[in-house]
Amino acid sequence: MHDHPFVSEAHEGKPWFEWLVAATVAVAVLVAVLGYTMPAVVIIAAAGIVTGTLRLILRERSPWKVRSVAFDSFIGIALGIGLLVTYFSLPLMR
């Protein structure tokens, strides 16, 4: 008899969507390794914005759930926008 926490609960996100996000990150890593950093940053930023927007629009029906709707939406959208702003502002510092 082992009582242990489950990695994925019934009320959390859908595994197929989580694997899709993981595959998107893997593609971004491959693109970055090939030397294309701008497309890699855009892929990760788009994934963050899309997952955050999906969570905001679909709320409890969203396939992407980590914490609350507000937390998930803010983190996803802010990550995407923050990555883009940071990446495109770096050349301005030269």
mmCIF file with all atom_site columns, C-alpha atoms in Angstrom:
data_model
loop_
_atom_site.group_PDB
_atom_site.id
_atom_site.type_symbol
_atom_site.label_atom_id
_atom_site.label_alt_id
_atom_site.label_comp_id
_atom_site.label_asym_id
_atom_site.label_entity_id
_atom_site.label_seq_id
_atom_site.pdbx_PDB_ins_code
_atom_site.Cartn_x
_atom_site.Cartn_y
_atom_site.Cartn_z
_atom_site.occupancy
_atom_site.B_iso_or_equiv
_atom_site.pdbx_formal_charge
_atom_site.auth_seq_id
_atom_site.auth_comp_id
_atom_site.auth_asym_id
_atom_site.auth_atom_id
_atom_site.pdbx_PDB_model_num
ATOM 1  C CA . MET A 1 1  ? 0.000   0.000  0.000   1.00 0.00 ? 1  MET A CA 1
ATOM 2  C CA . HIS A 1 2  ? 1.769   3.126  -1.244  1.00 0.00 ? 2  HIS A CA 1
ATOM 3  C CA . ASP A 1 3  ? 0.279   6.571  -0.911  1.00 0.00 ? 3  ASP A CA 1
ATOM 4  C CA . HIS A 1 4  ? 2.069   8.809  -3.345  1.00 0.00 ? 4  HIS A CA 1
ATOM 5  C CA . PRO A 1 5  ? 1.178   11.960 -5.241  1.00 0.00 ? 5  PRO A CA 1
ATOM 6  C CA . PHE A 1 6  ? 0.212   11.503 -8.849  1.00 0.00 ? 6  PHE A CA 1
ATOM 7  C CA . VAL A 1 7  ? 2.147   13.396 -11.491 1.00 0.00 ? 7  VAL A CA 1
ATOM 8  C CA . SER A 1 8  ? -0.980  14.166 -13.480 1.00 0.00 ? 8  SER A CA 1
ATOM 9  C CA . GLU A 1 9  ? -4.366  14.492 -11.834 1.00 0.00 ? 9  GLU A CA 1
ATOM 10 C CA . ALA A 1 10 ? -7.727  14.173 -13.563 1.00 0.00 ? 10 ALA A CA 1
ATOM 11 C CA . HIS A 1 11 ? -8.390  17.912 -13.186 1.00 0.00 ? 11 HIS A CA 1
ATOM 12 C CA . GLU A 1 12 ? -5.090  18.931 -14.748 1.00 0.00 ? 12 GLU A CA 1
ATOM 13 C CA . GLY A 1 13 ? -4.152  19.404 -18.384 1.00 0.00 ? 13 GLY A CA 1
ATOM 14 C CA . LYS A 1 14 ? -4.436  16.853 -21.147 1.00 0.00 ? 14 LYS A CA 1
ATOM 15 C CA . PRO A 1 15 ? -1.334  14.695 -21.722 1.00 0.00 ? 15 PRO A CA 1
ATOM 16 C CA . TRP A 1 16 ? -1.630  14.941 -25.516 1.00 0.00 ? 16 TRP A CA 1
ATOM 17 C CA . PHE A 1 17 ? -1.455  18.735 -25.309 1.00 0.00 ? 17 PHE A CA 1
ATOM 18 C CA . GLU A 1 18 ? 1.449   18.633 -22.862 1.00 0.00 ? 18 GLU A CA 1
ATOM 19 C CA . TRP A 1 19 ? 3.334   16.367 -25.281 1.00 0.00 ? 19 TRP A CA 1
ATOM 20 C CA . LEU A 1 20 ? 2.535   18.795 -28.093 1.00 0.00 ? 20 LEU A CA 1
ATOM 21 C CA . VAL A 1 21 ? 4.061   21.644 -26.053 1.00 0.00 ? 21 VAL A CA 1
ATOM 22 C CA . ALA A 1 22 ? 7.095   19.449 -25.277 1.00 0.00 ? 22 ALA A CA 1
ATOM 23 C CA . ALA A 1 23 ? 7.504   18.673 -28.995 1.00 0.00 ? 23 ALA A CA 1
ATOM 24 C CA . THR A 1 24 ? 7.280   22.401 -29.770 1.00 0.00 ? 24 THR A CA 1
ATOM 25 C CA . VAL A 1 25 ? 10.075  23.086 -27.295 1.00 0.00 ? 25 VAL A CA 1
ATOM 26 C CA . ALA A 1 26 ? 12.143  20.262 -28.834 1.00 0.00 ? 26 ALA A CA 1
ATOM 27 C CA . VAL A 1 27 ? 11.678  21.788 -32.290 1.00 0.00 ? 27 VAL A CA 1
ATOM 28 C CA . ALA A 1 28 ? 12.760  25.186 -30.927 1.00 0.00 ? 28 ALA A CA 1
ATOM 29 C CA . VAL A 1 29 ? 15.879  23.609 -29.406 1.00 0.00 ? 29 VAL A CA 1
ATOM 30 C CA . LEU A 1 30 ? 16.718  21.921 -32.717 1.00 0.00 ? 30 LEU A CA 1
ATOM 31 C CA . VAL A 1 31 ? 16.215  25.191 -34.604 1.00 0.00 ? 31 VAL A CA 1
ATOM 32 C CA . ALA A 1 32 ? 18.479  27.006 -32.100 1.00 0.00 ? 32 ALA A CA 1
ATOM 33 C CA . VAL A 1 33 ? 21.171  24.313 -32.363 1.00 0.00 ? 33 VAL A CA 1
ATOM 34 C CA . LEU A 1 34 ? 21.119  24.762 -36.126 1.00 0.00 ? 34 LEU A CA 1
ATOM 35 C CA . GLY A 1 35 ? 21.988  28.415 -35.528 1.00 0.00 ? 35 GLY A CA 1
ATOM 36 C CA . TYR A 1 36 ? 18.612  30.058 -36.058 1.00 0.00 ? 36 TYR A CA 1
ATOM 37 C CA . THR A 1 37 ? 18.073  31.780 -32.742 1.00 0.00 ? 37 THR A CA 1
ATOM 38 C CA . MET A 1 38 ? 15.401  34.249 -33.811 1.00 0.00 ? 38 MET A CA 1
ATOM 39 C CA . PRO A 1 39 ? 12.993  31.569 -35.109 1.00 0.00 ? 39 PRO A CA 1
ATOM 40 C CA . ALA A 1 40 ? 13.684  29.480 -31.991 1.00 0.00 ? 40 ALA A CA 1
ATOM 41 C CA . VAL A 1 41 ? 12.794  32.404 -29.716 1.00 0.00 ? 41 VAL A CA 1
ATOM 42 C CA . VAL A 1 42 ? 9.662   33.111 -31.759 1.00 0.00 ? 42 VAL A CA 1
ATOM 43 C CA . ILE A 1 43 ? 8.590   29.442 -31.518 1.00 0.00 ? 43 ILE A CA 1
ATOM 44 C CA . ILE A 1 44 ? 8.942   29.421 -27.713 1.00 0.00 ? 44 ILE A CA 1
ATOM 45 C CA . ALA A 1 45 ? 7.267   32.831 -27.394 1.00 0.00 ? 45 ALA A CA 1
ATOM 46 C CA . ALA A 1 46 ? 4.376   31.759 -29.612 1.00 0.00 ? 46 ALA A CA 1
ATOM 47 C CA . ALA A 1 47 ? 3.936   28.563 -27.590 1.00 0.00 ? 47 ALA A CA 1
ATOM 48 C CA . GLY A 1 48 ? 3.741   30.598 -24.382 1.00 0.00 ? 48 GLY A CA 1
ATOM 49 C CA . ILE A 1 49 ? 1.282   33.103 -25.804 1.00 0.00 ? 49 ILE A CA 1
ATOM 50 C CA . VAL A 1 50 ? -0.896  30.383 -27.356 1.00 0.00 ? 50 VAL A CA 1
ATOM 51 C CA . THR A 1 51 ? -1.037  28.265 -24.177 1.00 0.00 ? 51 THR A CA 1
ATOM 52 C CA . GLY A 1 52 ? -1.772  31.337 -22.060 1.00 0.00 ? 52 GLY A CA 1
ATOM 53 C CA . THR A 1 53 ? -4.474  32.542 -24.425 1.00 0.00 ? 53 THR A CA 1
ATOM 54 C CA . LEU A 1 54 ? -6.054  29.086 -24.658 1.00 0.00 ? 54 LEU A CA 1
ATOM 55 C CA . ARG A 1 55 ? -6.190  28.881 -20.868 1.00 0.00 ? 55 ARG A CA 1
ATOM 56 C CA . LEU A 1 56 ? -7.751  32.353 -20.657 1.00 0.00 ? 56 LEU A CA 1
ATOM 57 C CA . ILE A 1 57 ? -10.402 31.678 -23.299 1.00 0.00 ? 57 ILE A CA 1
ATOM 58 C CA . LEU A 1 58 ? -11.260 28.051 -22.498 1.00 0.00 ? 58 LEU A CA 1
ATOM 59 C CA . ARG A 1 59 ? -10.834 28.368 -18.714 1.00 0.00 ? 59 ARG A CA 1
ATOM 60 C CA . GLU A 1 60 ? -11.615 24.966 -17.135 1.00 0.00 ? 60 GLU A CA 1
ATOM 61 C CA . ARG A 1 61 ? -12.036 23.278 -20.542 1.00 0.00 ? 61 ARG A CA 1
ATOM 62 C CA . SER A 1 62 ? -8.466  24.190 -21.513 1.00 0.00 ? 62 SER A CA 1
ATOM 63 C CA . PRO A 1 63 ? -6.083  21.351 -22.373 1.00 0.00 ? 63 PRO A CA 1
ATOM 64 C CA . TRP A 1 64 ? -3.291  23.357 -20.671 1.00 0.00 ? 64 TRP A CA 1
ATOM 65 C CA . LYS A 1 65 ? -3.639  23.547 -16.896 1.00 0.00 ? 65 LYS A CA 1
ATOM 66 C CA . VAL A 1 66 ? -0.891  24.077 -14.343 1.00 0.00 ? 66 VAL A CA 1
ATOM 67 C CA . ARG A 1 67 ? -2.397  26.238 -11.613 1.00 0.00 ? 67 ARG A CA 1
ATOM 68 C CA . SER A 1 68 ? -5.225  28.770 -11.709 1.00 0.00 ? 68 SER A CA 1
ATOM 69 C CA . VAL A 1 69 ? -6.585  30.369 -14.876 1.00 0.00 ? 69 VAL A CA 1
ATOM 70 C CA . ALA A 1 70 ? -5.097  33.743 -13.907 1.00 0.00 ? 70 ALA A CA 1
ATOM 71 C CA . PHE A 1 71 ? -1.669  32.268 -13.112 1.00 0.00 ? 71 PHE A CA 1
ATOM 72 C CA . ASP A 1 72 ? -1.458  30.094 -16.224 1.00 0.00 ? 72 ASP A CA 1
ATOM 73 C CA . SER A 1 73 ? -2.645  32.889 -18.519 1.00 0.00 ? 73 SER A CA 1
ATOM 74 C CA . PHE A 1 74 ? -0.340  35.511 -17.040 1.00 0.00 ? 74 PHE A CA 1
ATOM 75 C CA . ILE A 1 75 ? 2.742   33.288 -17.032 1.00 0.00 ? 75 ILE A CA 1
ATOM 76 C CA . GLY A 1 76 ? 2.202   32.039 -20.600 1.00 0.00 ? 76 GLY A CA 1
ATOM 77 C CA . ILE A 1 77 ? 1.433   35.390 -22.173 1.00 0.00 ? 77 ILE A CA 1
ATOM 78 C CA . ALA A 1 78 ? 4.038   37.298 -20.136 1.00 0.00 ? 78 ALA A CA 1
ATOM 79 C CA . LEU A 1 79 ? 6.696   34.690 -20.966 1.00 0.00 ? 79 LEU A CA 1
ATOM 80 C CA . GLY A 1 80 ? 5.976   35.029 -24.679 1.00 0.00 ? 80 GLY A CA 1
ATOM 81 C CA . ILE A 1 81 ? 5.930   38.812 -24.713 1.00 0.00 ? 81 ILE A CA 1
ATOM 82 C CA . GLY A 1 82 ? 8.919   39.035 -22.366 1.00 0.00 ? 82 GLY A CA 1
ATOM 83 C CA . LEU A 1 83 ? 11.020  36.734 -24.540 1.00 0.00 ? 83 LEU A CA 1
ATOM 84 C CA . LEU A 1 84 ? 10.223  38.719 -27.666 1.00 0.00 ? 84 LEU A CA 1
ATOM 85 C CA . VAL A 1 85 ? 10.889  42.086 -26.020 1.00 0.00 ? 85 VAL A CA 1
ATOM 86 C CA . THR A 1 86 ? 14.160  40.858 -24.525 1.00 0.00 ? 86 THR A CA 1
ATOM 87 C CA . TYR A 1 87 ? 15.381  39.241 -27.734 1.00 0.00 ? 87 TYR A CA 1
ATOM 88 C CA . PHE A 1 88 ? 14.582  42.215 -29.952 1.00 0.00 ? 88 PHE A CA 1
ATOM 89 C CA . SER A 1 89 ? 15.879  44.779 -27.460 1.00 0.00 ? 89 SER A CA 1
ATOM 90 C CA . LEU A 1 90 ? 19.348  43.237 -27.171 1.00 0.00 ? 90 LEU A CA 1
ATOM 91 C CA . PRO A 1 91 ? 20.611  44.756 -30.449 1.00 0.00 ? 91 PRO A CA 1
ATOM 92 C CA . LEU A 1 92 ? 19.567  48.182 -29.172 1.00 0.00 ? 92 LEU A CA 1
ATOM 93 C CA . MET A 1 93 ? 22.115  47.888 -26.354 1.00 0.00 ? 93 MET A CA 1
ATOM 94 C CA . ARG A 1 94 ? 25.089  47.872 -28.715 1.00 0.00 ? 94 ARG A CA 1
#
